[in-house]
mmCIF file of C-alpha atoms and ligand atoms in Angstrom:
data_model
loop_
_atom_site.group_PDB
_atom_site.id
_atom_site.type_symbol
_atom_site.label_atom_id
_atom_site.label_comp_id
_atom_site.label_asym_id
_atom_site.label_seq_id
_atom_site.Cartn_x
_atom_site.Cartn_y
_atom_site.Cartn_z
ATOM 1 C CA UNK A 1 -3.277 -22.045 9.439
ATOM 2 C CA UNK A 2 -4.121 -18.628 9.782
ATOM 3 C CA UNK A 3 -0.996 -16.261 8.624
ATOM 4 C CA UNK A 4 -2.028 -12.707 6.848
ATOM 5 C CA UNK A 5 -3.941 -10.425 8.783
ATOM 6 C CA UNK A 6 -5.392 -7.625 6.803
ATOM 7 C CA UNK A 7 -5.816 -3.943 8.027
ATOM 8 C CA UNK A 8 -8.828 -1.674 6.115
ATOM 9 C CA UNK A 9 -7.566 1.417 6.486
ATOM 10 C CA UNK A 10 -8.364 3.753 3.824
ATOM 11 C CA UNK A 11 -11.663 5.332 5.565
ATOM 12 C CA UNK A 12 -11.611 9.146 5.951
ATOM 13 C CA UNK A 13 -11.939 8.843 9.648
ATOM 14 C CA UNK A 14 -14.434 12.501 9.274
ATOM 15 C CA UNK A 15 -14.920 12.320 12.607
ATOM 16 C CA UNK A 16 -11.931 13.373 13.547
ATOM 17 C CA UNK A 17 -11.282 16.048 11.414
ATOM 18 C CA UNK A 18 -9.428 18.310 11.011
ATOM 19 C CA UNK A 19 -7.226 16.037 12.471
ATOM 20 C CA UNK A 20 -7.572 13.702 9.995
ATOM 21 C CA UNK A 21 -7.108 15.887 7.493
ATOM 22 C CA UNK A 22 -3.865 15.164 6.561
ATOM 23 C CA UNK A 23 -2.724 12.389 8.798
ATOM 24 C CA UNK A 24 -4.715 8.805 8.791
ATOM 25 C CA UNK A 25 -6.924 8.212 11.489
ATOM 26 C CA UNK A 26 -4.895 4.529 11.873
ATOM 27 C CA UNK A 27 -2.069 6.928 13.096
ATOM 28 C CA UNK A 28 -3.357 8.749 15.480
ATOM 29 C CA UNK A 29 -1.662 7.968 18.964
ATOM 30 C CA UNK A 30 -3.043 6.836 22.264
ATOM 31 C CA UNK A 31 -0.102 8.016 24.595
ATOM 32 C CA UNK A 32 2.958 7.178 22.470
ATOM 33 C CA UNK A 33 1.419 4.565 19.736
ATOM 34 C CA UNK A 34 -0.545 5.270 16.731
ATOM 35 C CA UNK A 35 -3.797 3.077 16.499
ATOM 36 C CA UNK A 36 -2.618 0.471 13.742
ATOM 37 C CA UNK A 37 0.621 -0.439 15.826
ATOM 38 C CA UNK A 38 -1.618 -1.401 18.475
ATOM 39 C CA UNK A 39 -3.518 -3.836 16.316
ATOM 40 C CA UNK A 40 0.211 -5.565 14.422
ATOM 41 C CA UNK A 41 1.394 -5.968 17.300
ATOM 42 C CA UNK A 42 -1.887 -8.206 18.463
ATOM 43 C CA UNK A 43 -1.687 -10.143 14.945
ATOM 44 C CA UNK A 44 1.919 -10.249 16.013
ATOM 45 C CA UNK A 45 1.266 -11.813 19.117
ATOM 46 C CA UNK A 46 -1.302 -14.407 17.649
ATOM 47 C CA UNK A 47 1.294 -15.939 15.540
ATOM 48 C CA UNK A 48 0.004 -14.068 12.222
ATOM 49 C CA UNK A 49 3.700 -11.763 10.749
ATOM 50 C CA UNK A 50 2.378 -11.183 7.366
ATOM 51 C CA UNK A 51 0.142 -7.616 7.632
ATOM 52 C CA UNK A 52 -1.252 -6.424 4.382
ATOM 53 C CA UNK A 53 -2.885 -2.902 4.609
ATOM 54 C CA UNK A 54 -5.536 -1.317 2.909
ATOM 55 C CA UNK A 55 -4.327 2.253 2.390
ATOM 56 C CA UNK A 56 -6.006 5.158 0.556
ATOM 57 C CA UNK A 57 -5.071 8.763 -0.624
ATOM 58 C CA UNK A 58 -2.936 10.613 2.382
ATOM 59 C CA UNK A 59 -2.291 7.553 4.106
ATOM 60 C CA UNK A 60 1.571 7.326 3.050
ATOM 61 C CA UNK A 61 2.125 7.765 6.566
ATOM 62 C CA UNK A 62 1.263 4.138 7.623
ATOM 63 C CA UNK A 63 4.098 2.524 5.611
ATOM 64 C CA UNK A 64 6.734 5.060 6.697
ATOM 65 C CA UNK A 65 5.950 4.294 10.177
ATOM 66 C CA UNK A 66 6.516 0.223 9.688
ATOM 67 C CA UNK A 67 9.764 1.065 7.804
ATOM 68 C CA UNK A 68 13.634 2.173 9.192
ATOM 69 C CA UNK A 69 14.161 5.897 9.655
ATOM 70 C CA UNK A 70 17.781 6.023 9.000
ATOM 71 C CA UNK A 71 18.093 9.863 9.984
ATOM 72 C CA UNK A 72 15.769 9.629 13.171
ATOM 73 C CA UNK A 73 17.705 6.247 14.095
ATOM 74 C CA UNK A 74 20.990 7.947 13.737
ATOM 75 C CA UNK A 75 20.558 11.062 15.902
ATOM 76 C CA UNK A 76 18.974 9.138 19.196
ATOM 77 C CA UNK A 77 21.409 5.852 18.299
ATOM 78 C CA UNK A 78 23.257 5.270 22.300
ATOM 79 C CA UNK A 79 20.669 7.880 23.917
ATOM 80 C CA UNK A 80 17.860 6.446 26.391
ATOM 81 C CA UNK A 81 15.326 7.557 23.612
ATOM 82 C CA UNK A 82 16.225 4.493 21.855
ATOM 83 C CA UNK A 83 14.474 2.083 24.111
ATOM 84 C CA UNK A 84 11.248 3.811 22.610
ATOM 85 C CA UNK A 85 11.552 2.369 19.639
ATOM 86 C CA UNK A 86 12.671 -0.759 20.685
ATOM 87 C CA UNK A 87 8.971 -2.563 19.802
ATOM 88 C CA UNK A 88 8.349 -1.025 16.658
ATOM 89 C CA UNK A 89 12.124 -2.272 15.729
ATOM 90 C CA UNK A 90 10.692 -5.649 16.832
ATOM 91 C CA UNK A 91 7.444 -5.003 14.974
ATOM 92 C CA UNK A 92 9.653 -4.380 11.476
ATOM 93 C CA UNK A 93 12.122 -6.602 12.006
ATOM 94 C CA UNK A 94 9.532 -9.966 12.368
ATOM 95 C CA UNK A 95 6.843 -9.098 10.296
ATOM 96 C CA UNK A 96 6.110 -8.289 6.475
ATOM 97 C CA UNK A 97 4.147 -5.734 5.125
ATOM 98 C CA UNK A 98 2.393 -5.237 1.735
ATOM 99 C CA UNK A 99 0.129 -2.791 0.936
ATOM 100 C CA UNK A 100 -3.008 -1.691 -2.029
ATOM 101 C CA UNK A 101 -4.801 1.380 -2.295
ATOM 102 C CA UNK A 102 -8.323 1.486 -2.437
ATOM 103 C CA UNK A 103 -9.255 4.102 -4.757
ATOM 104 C CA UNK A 104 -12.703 4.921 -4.237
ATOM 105 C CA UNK A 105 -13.783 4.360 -0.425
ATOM 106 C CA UNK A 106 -17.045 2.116 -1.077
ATOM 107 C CA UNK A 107 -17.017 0.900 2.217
ATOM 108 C CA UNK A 108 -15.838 -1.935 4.772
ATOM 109 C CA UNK A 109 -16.806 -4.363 2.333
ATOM 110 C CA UNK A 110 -15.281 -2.944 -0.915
ATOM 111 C CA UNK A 111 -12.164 -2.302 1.272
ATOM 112 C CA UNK A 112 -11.720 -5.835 1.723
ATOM 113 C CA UNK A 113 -12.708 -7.081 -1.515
ATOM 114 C CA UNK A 114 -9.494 -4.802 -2.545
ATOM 115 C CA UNK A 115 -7.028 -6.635 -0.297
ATOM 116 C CA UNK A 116 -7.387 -9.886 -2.173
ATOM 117 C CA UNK A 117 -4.677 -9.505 -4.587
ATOM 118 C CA UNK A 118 -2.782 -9.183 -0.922
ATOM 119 C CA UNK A 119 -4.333 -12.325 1.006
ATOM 120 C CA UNK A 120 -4.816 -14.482 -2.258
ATOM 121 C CA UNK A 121 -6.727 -18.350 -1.745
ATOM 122 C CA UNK A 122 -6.258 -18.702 2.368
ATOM 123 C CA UNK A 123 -8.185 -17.857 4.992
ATOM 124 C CA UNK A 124 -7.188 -14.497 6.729
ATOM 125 C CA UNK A 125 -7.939 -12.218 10.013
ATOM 126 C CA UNK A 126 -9.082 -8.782 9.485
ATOM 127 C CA UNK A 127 -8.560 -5.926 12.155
ATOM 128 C CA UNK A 128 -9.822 -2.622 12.437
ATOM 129 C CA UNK A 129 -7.448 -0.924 14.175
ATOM 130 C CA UNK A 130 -9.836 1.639 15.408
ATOM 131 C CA UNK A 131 -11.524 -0.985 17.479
ATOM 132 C CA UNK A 132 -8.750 -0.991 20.186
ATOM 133 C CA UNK A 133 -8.721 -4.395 21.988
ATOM 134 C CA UNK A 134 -7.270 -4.951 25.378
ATOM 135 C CA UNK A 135 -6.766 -8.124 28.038
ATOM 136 C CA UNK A 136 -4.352 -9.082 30.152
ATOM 137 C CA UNK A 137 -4.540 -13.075 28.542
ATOM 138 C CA UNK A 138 -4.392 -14.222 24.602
ATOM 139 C CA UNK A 139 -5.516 -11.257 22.153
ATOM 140 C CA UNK A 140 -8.707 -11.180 20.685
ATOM 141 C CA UNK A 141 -7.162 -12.315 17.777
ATOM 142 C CA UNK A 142 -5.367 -15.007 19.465
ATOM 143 C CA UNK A 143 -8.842 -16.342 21.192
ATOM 144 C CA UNK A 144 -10.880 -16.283 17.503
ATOM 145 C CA UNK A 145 -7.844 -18.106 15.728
ATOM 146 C CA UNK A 146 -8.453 -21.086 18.571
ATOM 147 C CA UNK A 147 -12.305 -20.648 17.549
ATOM 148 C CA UNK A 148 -11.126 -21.127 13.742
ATOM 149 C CA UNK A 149 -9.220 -23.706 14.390
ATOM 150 C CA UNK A 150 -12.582 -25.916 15.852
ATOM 151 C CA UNK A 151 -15.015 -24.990 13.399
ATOM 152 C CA UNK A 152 -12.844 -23.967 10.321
ATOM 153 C CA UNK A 153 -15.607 -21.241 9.227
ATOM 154 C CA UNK A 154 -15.737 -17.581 9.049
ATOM 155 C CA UNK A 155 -15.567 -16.563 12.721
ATOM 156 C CA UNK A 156 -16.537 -12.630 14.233
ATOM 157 C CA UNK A 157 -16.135 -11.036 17.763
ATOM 158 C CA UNK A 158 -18.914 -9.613 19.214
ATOM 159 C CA UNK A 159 -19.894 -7.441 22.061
ATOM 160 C CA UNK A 160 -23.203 -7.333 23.891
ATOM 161 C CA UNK A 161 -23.841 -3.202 23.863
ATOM 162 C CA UNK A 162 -26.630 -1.314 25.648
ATOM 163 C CA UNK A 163 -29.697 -1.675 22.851
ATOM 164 C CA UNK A 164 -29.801 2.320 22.456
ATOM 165 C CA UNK A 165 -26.371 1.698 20.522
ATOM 166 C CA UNK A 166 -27.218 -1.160 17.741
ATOM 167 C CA UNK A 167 -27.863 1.580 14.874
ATOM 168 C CA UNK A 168 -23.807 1.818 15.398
ATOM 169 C CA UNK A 169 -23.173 -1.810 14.467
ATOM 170 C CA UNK A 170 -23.569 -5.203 12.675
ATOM 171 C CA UNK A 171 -26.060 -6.946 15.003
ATOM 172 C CA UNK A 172 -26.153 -10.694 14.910
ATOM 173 C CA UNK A 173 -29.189 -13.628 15.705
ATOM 174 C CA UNK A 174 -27.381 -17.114 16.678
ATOM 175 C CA UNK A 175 -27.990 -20.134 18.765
ATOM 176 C CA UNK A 176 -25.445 -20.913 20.964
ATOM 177 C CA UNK A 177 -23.165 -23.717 20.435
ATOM 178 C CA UNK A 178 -20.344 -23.595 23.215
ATOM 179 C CA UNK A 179 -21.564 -22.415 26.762
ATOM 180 C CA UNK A 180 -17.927 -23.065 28.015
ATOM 181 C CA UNK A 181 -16.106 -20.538 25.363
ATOM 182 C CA UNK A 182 -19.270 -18.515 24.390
ATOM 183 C CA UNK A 183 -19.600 -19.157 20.539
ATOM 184 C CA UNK A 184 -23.282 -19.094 18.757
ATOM 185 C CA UNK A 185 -23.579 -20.218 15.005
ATOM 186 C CA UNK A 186 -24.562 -17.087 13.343
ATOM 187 C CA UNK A 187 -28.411 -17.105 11.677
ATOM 188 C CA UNK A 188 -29.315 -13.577 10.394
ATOM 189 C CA UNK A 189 -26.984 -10.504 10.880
ATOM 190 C CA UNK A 190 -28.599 -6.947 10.092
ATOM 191 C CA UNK A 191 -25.987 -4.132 9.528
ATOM 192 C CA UNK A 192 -26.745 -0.690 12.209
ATOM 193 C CA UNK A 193 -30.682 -1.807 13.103
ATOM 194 C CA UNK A 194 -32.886 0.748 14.872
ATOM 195 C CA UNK A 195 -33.252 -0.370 18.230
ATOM 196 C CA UNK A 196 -36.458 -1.557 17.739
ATOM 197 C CA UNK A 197 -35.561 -4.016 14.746
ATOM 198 C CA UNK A 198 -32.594 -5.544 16.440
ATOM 199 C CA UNK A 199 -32.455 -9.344 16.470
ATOM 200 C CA UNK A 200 -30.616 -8.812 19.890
ATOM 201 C CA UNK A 201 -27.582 -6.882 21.437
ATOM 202 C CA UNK A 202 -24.683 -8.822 20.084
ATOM 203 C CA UNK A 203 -22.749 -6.575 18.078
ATOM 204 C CA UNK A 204 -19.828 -7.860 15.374
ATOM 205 C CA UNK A 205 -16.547 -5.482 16.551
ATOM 206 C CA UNK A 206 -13.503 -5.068 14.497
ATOM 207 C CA UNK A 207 -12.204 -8.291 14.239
ATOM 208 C CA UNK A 208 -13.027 -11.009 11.713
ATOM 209 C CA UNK A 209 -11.663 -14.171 10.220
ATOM 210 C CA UNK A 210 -12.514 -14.747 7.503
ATOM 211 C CA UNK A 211 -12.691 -17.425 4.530
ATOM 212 C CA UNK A 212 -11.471 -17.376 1.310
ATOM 213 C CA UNK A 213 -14.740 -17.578 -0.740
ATOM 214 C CA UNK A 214 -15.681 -14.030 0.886
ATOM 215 C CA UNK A 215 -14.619 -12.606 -1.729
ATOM 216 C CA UNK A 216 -16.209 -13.988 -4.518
ATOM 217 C CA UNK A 217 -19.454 -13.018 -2.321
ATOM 218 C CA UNK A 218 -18.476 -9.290 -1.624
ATOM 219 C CA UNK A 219 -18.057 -9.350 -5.876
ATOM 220 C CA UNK A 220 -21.651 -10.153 -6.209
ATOM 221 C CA UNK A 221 -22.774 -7.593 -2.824
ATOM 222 C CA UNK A 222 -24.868 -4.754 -3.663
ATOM 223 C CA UNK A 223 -23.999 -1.755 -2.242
ATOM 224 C CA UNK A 224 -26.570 -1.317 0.948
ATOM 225 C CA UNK A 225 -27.160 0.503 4.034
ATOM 226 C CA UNK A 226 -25.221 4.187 3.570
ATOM 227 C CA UNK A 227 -24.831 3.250 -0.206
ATOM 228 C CA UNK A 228 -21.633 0.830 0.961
ATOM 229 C CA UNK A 229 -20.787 -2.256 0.512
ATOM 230 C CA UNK A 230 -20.995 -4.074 3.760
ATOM 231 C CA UNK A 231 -18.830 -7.165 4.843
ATOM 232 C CA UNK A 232 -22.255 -7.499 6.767
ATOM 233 C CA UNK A 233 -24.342 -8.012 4.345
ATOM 234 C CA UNK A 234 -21.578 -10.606 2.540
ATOM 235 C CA UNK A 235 -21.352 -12.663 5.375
ATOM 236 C CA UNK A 236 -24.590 -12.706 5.941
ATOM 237 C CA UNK A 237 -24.324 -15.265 2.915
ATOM 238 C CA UNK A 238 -21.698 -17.409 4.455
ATOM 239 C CA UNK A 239 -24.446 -17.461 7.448
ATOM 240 C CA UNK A 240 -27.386 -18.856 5.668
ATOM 241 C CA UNK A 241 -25.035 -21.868 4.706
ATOM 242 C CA UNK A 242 -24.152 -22.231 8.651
ATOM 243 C CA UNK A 243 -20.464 -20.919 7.944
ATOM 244 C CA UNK A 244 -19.971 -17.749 10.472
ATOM 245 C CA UNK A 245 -19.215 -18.145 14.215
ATOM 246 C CA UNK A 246 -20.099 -15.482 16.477
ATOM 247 C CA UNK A 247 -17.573 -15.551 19.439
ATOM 248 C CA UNK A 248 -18.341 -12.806 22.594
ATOM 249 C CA UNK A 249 -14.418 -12.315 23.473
ATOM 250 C CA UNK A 250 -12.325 -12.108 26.571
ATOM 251 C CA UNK A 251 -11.583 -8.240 27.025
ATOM 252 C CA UNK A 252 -12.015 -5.234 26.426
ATOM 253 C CA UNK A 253 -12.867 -3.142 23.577
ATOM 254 C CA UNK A 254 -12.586 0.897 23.197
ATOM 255 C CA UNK A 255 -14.324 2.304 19.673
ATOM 256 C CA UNK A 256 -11.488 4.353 19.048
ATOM 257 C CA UNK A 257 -12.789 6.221 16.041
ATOM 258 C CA UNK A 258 -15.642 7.859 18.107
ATOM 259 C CA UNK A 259 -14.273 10.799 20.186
ATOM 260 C CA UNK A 260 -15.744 9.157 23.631
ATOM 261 C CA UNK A 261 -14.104 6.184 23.031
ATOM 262 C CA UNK A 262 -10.700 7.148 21.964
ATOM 263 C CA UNK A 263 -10.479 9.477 25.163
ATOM 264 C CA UNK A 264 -11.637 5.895 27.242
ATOM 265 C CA UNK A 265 -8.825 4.235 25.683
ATOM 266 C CA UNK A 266 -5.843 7.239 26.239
ATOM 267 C CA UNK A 267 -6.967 6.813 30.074
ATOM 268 C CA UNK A 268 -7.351 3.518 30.488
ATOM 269 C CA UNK A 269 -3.662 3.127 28.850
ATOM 270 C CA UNK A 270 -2.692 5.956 30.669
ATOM 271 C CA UNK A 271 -3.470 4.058 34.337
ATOM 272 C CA UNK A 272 -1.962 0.852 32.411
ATOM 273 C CA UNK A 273 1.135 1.566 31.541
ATOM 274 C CA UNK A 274 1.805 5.285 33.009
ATOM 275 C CA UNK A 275 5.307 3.540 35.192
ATOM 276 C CA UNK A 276 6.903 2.627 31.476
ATOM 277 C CA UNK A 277 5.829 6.149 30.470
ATOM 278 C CA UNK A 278 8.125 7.939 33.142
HETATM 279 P P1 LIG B 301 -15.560 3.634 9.694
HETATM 280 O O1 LIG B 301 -16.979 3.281 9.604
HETATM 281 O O2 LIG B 301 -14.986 3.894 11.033
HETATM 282 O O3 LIG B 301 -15.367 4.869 8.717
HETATM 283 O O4 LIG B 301 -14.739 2.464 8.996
HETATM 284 P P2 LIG B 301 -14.258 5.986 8.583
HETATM 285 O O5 LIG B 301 -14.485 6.584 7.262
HETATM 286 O O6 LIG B 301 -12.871 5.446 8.801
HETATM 287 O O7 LIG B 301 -14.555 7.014 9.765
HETATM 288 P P3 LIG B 301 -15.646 8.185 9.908
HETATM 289 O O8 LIG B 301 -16.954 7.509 10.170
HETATM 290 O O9 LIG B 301 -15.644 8.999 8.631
HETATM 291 O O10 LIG B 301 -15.161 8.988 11.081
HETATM 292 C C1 LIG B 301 -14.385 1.275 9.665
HETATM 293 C C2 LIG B 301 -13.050 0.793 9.139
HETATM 294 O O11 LIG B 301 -13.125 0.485 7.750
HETATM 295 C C3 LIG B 301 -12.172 1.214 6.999
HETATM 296 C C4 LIG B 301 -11.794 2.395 7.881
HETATM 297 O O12 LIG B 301 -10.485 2.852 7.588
HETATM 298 C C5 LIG B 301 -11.937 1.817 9.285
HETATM 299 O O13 LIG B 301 -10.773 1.109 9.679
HETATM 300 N N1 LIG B 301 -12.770 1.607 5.709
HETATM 301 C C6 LIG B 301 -14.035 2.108 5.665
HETATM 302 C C7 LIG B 301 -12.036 1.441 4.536
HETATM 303 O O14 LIG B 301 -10.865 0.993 4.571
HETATM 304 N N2 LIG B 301 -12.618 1.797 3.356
HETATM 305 C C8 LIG B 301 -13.873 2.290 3.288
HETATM 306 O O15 LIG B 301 -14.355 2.575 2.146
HETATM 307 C C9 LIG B 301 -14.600 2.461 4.472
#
């Protein structure tokens, strides 16, 4: 059974700067949530209540927001504001949090090589809350923990994107193995390919589960494309040995830590939920 979920979340998120300067790019809001509360709450909802973060330097932010704020609680305590906190309440009051810093930001890979001491011998989901997913049934999450659950393996989401955009991703080759719930057994995976050296258009998004013996693979990764260490590249391992599932997931998807994407998702949530908003 599937319980920790870890978040990387120590990138410097440059695109954003200088908003990202001094606050972590996991925090910034679409309408009244930061990023990384969207994504607890969908490990939340699949079950999973033990989140262990990957934070870096200036992210102290993250773990004051999943933690009581005596002062703040006190002053809007019998006032209508207080049904705005009412999910985060939830959120703290469920779940557990641990966190480790990764000190020097080596990549995806390296990030989750560092969250081991957190997620220990198990198998474990990984989301990156900057991938913002969306549907109106289970979460992603909740859809690739049923995919687990069949072929107990490392298991990814992917995305079919236009083929002008695969130098932005992990691109995947598979055969498929499930017509009825879309899954492929992953055979070669090449991290951001040119267009014209991409095995197709199925692209890995932010969410993974992942096995155990990932990490003794990511030890032995070389640092590759962009000088980083690439969960790519270390699952690529797992794939040779017939151990990844590729699974093309029921909704949608907003690439939050691009500027185009992040403005998709504030108006899309704005149309969603704009009634609770007033
Ligand atoms: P990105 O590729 O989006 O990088 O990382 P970034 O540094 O956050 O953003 P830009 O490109 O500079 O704007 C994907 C995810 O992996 C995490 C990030 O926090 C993000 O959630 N990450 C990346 C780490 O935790 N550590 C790293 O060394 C690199």
């Amino acid at each position: 059974m599937i319980k920790k979920c870890l978040f990387p979340a120590a990138g410097y998120g440059t695109r954003f700067l200088p908003a990202t300067k001094a606050t972590p790019k996991e925090m910034l809001p679409i309408l009244t949530k930061p990023l990384i509360q969207y994504g607890v709450e969908e490990a939340a909802n699949a079950g999973l209540t033990t989140m262990a973060i990957i934070t870096g330097r200036g992210k102290r932010a993250i773990e004051d927001h999943f933690d009581r704020s005596y002062e703040l609680e006190h002053q809007i305590q019998g006032s209508p504001k207080e049904k705005l906190m009412t999910q985060i309440r939830s959120i703290i009051a469920t779940c557990t949090f641990s966190y480790t810093r990764q000190i020097e930001m080596k990549g995806l890979g390296h990030a989750i090589l560092t969250g081991e001491t957190l997620i220990g011998n198990e198998a474990f989901a990984v989301i990156l809350a900057d991938d913002l997913c969306d549907n109106d049934g289970d979460s992603v999450l909740s859809q690739m923990i049923e995919v687990y659950e069949k072929y107990q393996c490392s298991v990814v989401a992917v995305e079919e994107v236009p083929l002008d955009q695969t130098d932005k991703y992990g691109i995947i080759s598979g055969n498929l193995v499930d017509e009825t719930t879309d899954t492929y057994r992953v055979t070669g995976m090449v991290e951001k390919p040119d267009p014209k050296d991409a095995p197709s258009n199925m692209a890995i998004i932010g969410r993974y589960i992942l096995t155990p013996d990932i990490f003794d693979i990511l030890r032995e990764t070389k640092p590759g494309k962009a000088g980083e260490i690439q969960i790519t590249d270390a699952l690529l391992e797992q794939a040779k040995k017939g151990k990844v599932i590729a699974y093309k997931f029921k909704g949608v998807r907003f690439d939050c830590g691009s500027i185009d994407g992040f403005v998709q998702a504030t108006n899309y949530f704005y149309d969603k939920e704009k009634e609770k908003l007033a």
